[in-house]
N, CA and C atoms as an extended XYZ file, in Angstrom:
453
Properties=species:S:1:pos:R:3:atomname:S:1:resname:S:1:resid:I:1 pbc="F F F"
N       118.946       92.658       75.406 N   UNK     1
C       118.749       93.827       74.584 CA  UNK     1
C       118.492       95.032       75.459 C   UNK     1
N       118.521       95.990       74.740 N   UNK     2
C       118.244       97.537       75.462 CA  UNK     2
C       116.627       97.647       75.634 C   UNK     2
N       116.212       98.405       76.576 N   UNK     3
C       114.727       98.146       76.376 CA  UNK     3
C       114.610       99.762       76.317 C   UNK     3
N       113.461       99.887       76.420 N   UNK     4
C       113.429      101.660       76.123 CA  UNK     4
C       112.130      101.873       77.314 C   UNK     4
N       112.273      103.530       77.959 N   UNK     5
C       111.824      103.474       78.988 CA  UNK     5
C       110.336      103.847       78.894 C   UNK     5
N       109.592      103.764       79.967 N   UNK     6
C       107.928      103.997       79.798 CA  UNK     6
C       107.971      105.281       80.364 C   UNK     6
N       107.286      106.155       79.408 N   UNK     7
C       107.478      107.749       79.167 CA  UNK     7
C       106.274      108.233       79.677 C   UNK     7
N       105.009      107.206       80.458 N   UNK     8
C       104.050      107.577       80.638 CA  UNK     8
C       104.263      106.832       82.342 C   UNK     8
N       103.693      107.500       82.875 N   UNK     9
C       103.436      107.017       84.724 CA  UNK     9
C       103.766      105.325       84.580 C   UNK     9
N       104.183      104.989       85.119 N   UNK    10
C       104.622      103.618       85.651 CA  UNK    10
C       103.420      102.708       85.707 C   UNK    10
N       102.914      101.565       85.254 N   UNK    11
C       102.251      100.732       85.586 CA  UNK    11
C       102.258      100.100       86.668 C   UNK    11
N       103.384       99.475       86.666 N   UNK    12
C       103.459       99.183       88.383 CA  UNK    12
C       102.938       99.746       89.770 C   UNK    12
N       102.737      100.819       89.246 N   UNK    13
C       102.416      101.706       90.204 CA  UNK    13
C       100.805      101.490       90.859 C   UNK    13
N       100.160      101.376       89.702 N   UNK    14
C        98.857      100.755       90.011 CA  UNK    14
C        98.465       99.623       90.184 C   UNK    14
N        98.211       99.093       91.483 N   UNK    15
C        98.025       98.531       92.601 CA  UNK    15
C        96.467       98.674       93.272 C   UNK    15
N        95.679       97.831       93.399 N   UNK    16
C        94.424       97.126       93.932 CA  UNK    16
C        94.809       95.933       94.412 C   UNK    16
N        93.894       95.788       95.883 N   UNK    17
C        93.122       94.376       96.068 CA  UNK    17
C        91.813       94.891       96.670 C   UNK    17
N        91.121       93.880       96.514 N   UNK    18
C        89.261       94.017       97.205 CA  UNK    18
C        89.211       92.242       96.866 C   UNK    18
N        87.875       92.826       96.929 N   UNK    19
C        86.787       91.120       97.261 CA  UNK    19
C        86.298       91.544       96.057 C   UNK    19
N        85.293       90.600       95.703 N   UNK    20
C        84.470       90.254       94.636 CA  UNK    20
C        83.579       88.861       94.719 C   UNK    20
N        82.302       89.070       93.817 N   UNK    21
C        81.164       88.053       94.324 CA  UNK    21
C        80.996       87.244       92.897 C   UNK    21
N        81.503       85.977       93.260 N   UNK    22
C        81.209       85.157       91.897 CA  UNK    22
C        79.578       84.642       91.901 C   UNK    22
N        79.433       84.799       90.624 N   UNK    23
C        78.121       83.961       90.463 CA  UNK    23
C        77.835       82.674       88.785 C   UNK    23
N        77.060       81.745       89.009 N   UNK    24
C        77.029       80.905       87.950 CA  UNK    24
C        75.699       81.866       86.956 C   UNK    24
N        76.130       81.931       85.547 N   UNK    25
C        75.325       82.545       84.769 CA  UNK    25
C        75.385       81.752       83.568 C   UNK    25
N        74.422       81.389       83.235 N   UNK    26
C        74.135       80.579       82.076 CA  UNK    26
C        74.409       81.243       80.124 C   UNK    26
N        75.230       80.464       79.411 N   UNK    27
C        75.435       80.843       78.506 CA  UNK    27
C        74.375       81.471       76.972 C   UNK    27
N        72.602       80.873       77.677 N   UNK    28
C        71.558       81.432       76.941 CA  UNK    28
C        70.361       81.593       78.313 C   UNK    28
N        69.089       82.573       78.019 N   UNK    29
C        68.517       82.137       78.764 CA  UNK    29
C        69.044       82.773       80.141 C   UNK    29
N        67.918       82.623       81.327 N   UNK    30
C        68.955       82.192       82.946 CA  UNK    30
C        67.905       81.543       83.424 C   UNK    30
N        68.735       81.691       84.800 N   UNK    31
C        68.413       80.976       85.818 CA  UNK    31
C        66.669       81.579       86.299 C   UNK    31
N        65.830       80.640       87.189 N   UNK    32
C        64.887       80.969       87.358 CA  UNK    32
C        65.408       81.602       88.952 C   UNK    32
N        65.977       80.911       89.453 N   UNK    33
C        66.453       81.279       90.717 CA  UNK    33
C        68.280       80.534       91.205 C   UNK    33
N        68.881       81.297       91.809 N   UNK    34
C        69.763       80.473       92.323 CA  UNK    34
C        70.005       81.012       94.237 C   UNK    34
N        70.206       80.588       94.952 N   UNK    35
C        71.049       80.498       96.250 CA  UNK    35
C        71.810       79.854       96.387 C   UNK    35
N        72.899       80.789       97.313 N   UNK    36
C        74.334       80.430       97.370 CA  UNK    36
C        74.593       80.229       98.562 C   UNK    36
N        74.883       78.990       99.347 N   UNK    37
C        75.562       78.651      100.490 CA  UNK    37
C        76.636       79.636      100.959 C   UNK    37
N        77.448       79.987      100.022 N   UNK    38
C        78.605       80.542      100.039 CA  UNK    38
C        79.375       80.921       98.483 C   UNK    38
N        79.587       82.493       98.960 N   UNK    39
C        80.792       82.958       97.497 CA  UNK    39
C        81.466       84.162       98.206 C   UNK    39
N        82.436       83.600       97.873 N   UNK    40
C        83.899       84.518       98.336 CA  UNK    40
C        84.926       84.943       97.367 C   UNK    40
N        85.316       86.344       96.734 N   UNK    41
C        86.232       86.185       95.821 CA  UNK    41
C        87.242       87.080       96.108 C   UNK    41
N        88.183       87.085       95.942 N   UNK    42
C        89.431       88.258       96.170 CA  UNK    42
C        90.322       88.169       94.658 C   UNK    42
N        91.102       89.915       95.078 N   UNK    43
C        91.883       89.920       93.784 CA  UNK    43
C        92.624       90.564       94.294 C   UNK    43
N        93.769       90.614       93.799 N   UNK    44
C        94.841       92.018       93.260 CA  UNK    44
C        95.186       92.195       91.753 C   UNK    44
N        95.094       93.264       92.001 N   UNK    45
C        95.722       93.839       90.370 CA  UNK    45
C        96.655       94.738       90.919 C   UNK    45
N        97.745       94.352       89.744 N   UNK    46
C        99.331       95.163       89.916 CA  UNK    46
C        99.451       95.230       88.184 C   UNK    46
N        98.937       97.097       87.873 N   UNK    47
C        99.050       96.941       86.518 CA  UNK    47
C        97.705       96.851       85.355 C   UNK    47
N        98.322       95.883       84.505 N   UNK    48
C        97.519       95.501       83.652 CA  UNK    48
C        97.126       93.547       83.755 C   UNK    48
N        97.829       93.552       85.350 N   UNK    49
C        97.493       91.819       85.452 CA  UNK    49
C        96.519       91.532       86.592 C   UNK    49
N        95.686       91.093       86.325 N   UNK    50
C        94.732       90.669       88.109 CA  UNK    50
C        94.870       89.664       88.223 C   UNK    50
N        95.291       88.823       89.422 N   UNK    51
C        94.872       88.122       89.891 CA  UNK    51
C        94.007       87.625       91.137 C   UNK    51
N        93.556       86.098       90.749 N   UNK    52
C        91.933       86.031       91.502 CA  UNK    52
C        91.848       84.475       92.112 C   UNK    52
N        91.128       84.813       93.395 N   UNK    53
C        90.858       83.462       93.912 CA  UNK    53
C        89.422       83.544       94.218 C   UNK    53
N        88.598       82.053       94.064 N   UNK    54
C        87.217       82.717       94.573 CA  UNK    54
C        86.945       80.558       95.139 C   UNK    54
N        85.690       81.119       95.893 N   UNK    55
C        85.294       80.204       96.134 CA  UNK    55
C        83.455       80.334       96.041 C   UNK    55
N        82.848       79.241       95.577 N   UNK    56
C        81.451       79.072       95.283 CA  UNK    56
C        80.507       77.664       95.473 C   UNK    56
N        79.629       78.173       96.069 N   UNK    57
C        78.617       76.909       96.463 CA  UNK    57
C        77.428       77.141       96.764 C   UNK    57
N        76.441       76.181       95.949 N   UNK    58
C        75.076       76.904       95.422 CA  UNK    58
C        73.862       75.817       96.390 C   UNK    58
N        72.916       76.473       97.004 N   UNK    59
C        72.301       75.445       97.974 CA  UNK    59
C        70.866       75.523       96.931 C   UNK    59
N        70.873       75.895       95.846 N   UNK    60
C        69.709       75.060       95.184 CA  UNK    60
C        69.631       76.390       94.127 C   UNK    60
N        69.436       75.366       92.424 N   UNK    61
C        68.878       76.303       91.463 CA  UNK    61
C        67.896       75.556       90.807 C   UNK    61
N        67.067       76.387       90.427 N   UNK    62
C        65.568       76.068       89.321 CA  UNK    62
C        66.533       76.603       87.892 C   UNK    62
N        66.217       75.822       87.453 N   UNK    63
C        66.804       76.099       86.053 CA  UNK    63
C        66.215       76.818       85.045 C   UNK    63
N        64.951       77.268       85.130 N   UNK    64
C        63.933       77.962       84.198 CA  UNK    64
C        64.268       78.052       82.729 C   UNK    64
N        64.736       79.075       81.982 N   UNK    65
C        65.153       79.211       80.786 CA  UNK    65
C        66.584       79.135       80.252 C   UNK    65
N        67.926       78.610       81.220 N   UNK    66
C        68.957       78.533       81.491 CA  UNK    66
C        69.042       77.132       80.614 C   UNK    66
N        70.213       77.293       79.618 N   UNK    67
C        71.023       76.595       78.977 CA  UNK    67
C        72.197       76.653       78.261 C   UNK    67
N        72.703       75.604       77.569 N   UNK    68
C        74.314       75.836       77.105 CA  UNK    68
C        75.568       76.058       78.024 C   UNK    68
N        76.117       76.718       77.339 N   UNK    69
C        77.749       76.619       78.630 CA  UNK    69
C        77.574       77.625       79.939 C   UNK    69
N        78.561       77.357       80.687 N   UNK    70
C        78.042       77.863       81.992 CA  UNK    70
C        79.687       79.027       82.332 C   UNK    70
N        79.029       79.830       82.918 N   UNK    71
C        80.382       80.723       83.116 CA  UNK    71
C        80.436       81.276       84.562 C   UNK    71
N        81.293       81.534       85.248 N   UNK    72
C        81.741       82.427       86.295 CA  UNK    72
C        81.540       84.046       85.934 C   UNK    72
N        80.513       85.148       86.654 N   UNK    73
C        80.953       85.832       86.663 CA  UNK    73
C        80.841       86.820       87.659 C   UNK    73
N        80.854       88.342       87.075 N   UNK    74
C        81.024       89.234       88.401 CA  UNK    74
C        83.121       89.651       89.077 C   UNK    74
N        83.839       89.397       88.096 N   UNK    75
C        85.260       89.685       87.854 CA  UNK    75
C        85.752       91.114       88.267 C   UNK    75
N        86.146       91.348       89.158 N   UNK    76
C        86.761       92.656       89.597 CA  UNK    76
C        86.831       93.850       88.407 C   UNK    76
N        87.696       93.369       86.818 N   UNK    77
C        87.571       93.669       85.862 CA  UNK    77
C        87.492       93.262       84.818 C   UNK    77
N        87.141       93.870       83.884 N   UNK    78
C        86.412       92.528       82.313 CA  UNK    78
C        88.181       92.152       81.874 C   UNK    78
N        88.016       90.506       81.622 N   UNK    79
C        89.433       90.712       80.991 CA  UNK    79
C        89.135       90.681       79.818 C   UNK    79
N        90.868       91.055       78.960 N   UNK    80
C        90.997       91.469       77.445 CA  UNK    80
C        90.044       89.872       76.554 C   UNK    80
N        90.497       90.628       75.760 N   UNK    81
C        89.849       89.444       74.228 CA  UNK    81
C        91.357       89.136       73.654 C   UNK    81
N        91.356       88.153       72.908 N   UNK    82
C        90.763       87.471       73.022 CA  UNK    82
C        90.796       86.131       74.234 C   UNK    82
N        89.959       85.458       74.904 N   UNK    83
C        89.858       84.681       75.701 CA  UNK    83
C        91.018       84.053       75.874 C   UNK    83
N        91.725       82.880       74.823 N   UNK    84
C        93.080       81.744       74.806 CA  UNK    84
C        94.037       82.638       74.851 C   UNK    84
N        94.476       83.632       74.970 N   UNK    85
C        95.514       84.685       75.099 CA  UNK    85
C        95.924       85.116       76.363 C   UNK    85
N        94.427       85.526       77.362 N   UNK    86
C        94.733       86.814       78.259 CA  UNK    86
C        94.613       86.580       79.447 C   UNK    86
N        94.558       84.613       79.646 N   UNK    87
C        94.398       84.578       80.958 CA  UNK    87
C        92.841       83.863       81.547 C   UNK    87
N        93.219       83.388       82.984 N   UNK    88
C        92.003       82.215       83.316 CA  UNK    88
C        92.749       81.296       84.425 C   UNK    88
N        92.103       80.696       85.267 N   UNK    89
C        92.608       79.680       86.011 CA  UNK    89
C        92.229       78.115       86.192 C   UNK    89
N        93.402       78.275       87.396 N   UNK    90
C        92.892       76.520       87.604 CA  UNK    90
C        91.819       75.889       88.807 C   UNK    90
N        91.380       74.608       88.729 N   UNK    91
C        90.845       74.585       89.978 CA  UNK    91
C        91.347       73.856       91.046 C   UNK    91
N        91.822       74.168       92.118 N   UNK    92
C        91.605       73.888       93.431 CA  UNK    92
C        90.747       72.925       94.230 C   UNK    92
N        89.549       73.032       94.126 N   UNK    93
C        88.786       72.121       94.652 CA  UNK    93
C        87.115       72.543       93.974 C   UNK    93
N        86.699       70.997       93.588 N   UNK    94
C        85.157       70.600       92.831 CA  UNK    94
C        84.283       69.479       93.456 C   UNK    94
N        83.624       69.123       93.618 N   UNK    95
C        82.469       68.392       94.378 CA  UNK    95
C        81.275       68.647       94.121 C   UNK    95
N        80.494       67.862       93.874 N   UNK    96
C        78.951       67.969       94.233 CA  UNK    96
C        78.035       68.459       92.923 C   UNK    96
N        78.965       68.250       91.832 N   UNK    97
C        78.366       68.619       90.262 CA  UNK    97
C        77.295       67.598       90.032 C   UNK    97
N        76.446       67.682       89.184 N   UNK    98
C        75.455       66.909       88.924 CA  UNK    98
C        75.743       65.978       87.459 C   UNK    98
N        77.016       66.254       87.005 N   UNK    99
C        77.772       65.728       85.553 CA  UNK    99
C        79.181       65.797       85.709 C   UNK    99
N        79.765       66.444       84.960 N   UNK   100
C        80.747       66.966       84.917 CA  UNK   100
C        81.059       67.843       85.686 C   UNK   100
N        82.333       67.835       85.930 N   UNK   101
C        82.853       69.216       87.298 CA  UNK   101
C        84.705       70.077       86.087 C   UNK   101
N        83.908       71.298       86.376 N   UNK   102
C        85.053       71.706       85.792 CA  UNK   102
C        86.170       71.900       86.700 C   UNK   102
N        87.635       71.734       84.937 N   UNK   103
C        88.400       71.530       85.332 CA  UNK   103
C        89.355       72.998       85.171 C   UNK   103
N        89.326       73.286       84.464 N   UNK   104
C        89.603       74.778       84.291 CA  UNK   104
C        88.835       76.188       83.545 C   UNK   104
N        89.508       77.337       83.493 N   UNK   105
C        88.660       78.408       82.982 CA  UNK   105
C        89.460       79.275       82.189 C   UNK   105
N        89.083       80.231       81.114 N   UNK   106
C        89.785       81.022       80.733 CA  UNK   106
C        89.100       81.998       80.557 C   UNK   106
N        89.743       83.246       80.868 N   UNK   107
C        88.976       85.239       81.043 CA  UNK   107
C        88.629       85.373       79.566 C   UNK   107
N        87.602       85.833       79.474 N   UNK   108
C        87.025       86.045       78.237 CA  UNK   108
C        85.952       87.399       78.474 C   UNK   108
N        86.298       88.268       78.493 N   UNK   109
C        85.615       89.768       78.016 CA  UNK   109
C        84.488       89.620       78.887 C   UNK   109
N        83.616       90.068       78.318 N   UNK   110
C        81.774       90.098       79.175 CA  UNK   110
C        81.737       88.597       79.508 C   UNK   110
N        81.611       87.825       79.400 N   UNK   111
C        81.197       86.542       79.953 CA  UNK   111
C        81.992       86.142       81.050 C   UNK   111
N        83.167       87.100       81.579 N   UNK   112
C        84.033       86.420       82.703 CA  UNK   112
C        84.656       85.483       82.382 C   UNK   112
N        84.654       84.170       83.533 N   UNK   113
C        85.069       82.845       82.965 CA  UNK   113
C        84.534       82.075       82.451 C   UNK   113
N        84.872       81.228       81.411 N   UNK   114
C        84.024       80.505       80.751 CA  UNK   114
C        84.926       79.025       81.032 C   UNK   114
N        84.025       78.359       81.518 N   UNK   115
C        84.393       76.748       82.404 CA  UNK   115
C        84.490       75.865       81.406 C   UNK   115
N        85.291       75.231       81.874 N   UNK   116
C        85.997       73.704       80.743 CA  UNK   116
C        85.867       72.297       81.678 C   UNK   116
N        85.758       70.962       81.173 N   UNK   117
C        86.071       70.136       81.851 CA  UNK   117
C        86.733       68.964       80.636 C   UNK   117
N        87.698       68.461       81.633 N   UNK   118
C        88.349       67.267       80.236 CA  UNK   118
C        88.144       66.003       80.196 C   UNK   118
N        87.833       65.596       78.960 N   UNK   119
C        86.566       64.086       78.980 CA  UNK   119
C        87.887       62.885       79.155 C   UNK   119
N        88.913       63.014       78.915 N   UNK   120
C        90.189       61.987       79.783 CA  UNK   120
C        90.928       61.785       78.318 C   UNK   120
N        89.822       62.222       76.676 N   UNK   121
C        90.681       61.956       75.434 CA  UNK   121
C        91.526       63.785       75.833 C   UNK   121
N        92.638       63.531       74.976 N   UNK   122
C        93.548       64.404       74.723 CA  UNK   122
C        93.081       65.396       73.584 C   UNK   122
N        91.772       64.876       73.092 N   UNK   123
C        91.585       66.496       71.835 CA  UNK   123
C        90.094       66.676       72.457 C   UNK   123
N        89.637       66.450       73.293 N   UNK   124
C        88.338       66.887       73.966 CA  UNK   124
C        88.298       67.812       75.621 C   UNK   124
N        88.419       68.920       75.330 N   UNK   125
C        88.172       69.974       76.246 CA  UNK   125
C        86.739       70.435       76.065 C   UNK   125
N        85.770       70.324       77.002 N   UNK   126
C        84.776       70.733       76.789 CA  UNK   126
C        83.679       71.693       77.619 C   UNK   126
N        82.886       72.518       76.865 N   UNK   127
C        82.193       73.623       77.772 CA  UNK   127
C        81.452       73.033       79.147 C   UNK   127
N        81.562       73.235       80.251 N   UNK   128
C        80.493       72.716       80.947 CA  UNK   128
C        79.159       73.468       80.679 C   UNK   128
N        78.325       72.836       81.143 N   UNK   129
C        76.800       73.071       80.554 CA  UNK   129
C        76.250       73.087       81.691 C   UNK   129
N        75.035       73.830       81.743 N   UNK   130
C        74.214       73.630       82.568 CA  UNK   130
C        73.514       72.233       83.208 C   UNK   130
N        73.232       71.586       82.201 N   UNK   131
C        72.907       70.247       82.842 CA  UNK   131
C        73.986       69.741       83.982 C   UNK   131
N        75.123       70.355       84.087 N   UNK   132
C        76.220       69.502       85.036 CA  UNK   132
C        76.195       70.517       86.511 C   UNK   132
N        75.166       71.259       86.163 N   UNK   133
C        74.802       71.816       87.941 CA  UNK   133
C        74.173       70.927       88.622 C   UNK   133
N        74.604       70.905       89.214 N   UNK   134
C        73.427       69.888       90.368 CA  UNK   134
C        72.181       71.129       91.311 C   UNK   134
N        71.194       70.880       91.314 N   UNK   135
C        70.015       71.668       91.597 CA  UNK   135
C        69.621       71.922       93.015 C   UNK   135
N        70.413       70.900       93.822 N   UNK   136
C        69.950       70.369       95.315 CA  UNK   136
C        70.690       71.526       96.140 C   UNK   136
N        70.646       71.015       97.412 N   UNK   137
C        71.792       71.799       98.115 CA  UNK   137
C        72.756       71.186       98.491 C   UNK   137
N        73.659       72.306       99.145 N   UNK   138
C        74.998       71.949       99.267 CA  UNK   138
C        75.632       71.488       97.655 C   UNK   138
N        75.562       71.869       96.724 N   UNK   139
C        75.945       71.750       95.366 CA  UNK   139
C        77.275       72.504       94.791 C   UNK   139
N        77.435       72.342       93.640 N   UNK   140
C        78.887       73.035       92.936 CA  UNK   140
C        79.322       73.675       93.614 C   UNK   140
N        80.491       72.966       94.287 N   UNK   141
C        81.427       73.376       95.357 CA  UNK   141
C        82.401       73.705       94.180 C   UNK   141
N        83.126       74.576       94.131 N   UNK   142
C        84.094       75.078       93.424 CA  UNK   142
C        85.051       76.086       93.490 C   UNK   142
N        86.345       75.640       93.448 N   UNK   143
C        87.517       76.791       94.045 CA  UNK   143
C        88.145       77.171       93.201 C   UNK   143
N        88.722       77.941       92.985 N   UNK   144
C        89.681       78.347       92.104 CA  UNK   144
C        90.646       79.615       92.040 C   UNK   144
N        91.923       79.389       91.112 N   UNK   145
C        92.901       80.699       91.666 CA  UNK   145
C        93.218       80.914       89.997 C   UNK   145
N        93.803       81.816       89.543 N   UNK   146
C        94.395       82.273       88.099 CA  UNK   146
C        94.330       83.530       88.142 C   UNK   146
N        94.788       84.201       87.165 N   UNK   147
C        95.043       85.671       86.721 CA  UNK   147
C        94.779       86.095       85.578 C   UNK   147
N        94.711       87.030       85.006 N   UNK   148
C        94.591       87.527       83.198 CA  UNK   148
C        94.798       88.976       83.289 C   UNK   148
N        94.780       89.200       81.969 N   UNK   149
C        95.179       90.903       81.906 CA  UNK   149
C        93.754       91.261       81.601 C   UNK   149
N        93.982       92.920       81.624 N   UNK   150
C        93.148       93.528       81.155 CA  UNK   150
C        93.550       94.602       80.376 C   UNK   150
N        92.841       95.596       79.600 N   UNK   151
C        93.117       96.371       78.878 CA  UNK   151
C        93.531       97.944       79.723 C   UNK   151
């Protein structure tokens, strides 16, 4: 088909990369404390698409008032709404969970990523939770790469 042209500055045109600092933030509640062995994140955005790689590993958390699902955040930029639409990634490499280790994520507005892991049935995708941090050190080793839009 014919497409019709963009009458406003080029999207393409806008272009970023930087770093960025992931952190684990609890879905009620937080953390009493956390330290991080290591967090590394990078992006580019070309547009209205970012993409992101990060890496994270936590050498000990107190759990204080921290519960429910657990999310990635600190995202270069908030992605769109709704979440199953706009984007999220996969993981790369997991170790050292205290339960469950997630298996993937999807961009969801203020909360960043919000972490999944799959129980091995085919209709059970489920939130990871706080209980599946491990508290010690050298803990939730976790890598990951994906993209999403933004507004």
């Amino acid at each position: 088909g014919v497409g019709t042209a963009n009458t406003a500055s080029n999207v393409l045109d806008d272009y970023e990369e930087g770093t960025w600092t992931p952190t684990y933030v609890p879905d009620t509640g937080s953390f009493t404390s956390v330290t991080y062995a290591s967090t590394s994140g990078y992006y580019v955005k070309i547009g209205r698409i970012v993409n992101f790689s990060f890496y994270i590993q936590t050498n000990g958390i107190t759990v204080g008032t921290a519960s429910g699902g657990v999310y990635i955040q600190g995202l270069p930029f908030a992605p769109s709404s709704p979440a199953t639409s706009k984007g999220g990634g996969v993981v790369t490499n997991r170790a050292y969970f205290a339960g469950d280790a997630p298996s993937y994520a999807t961009a969801s507005g203020a909360n960043g990523l919000v972490l999944f892991y799959n129980t091995g049935s085919t209709a059970n995708d489920i939130q990871l939770n706080v209980t599946d941090l491990g508290t010690g050190g050298t803990d939730n080793v976790f890598q990951m790469f994906g993209s999403y839009y933004v507004e």
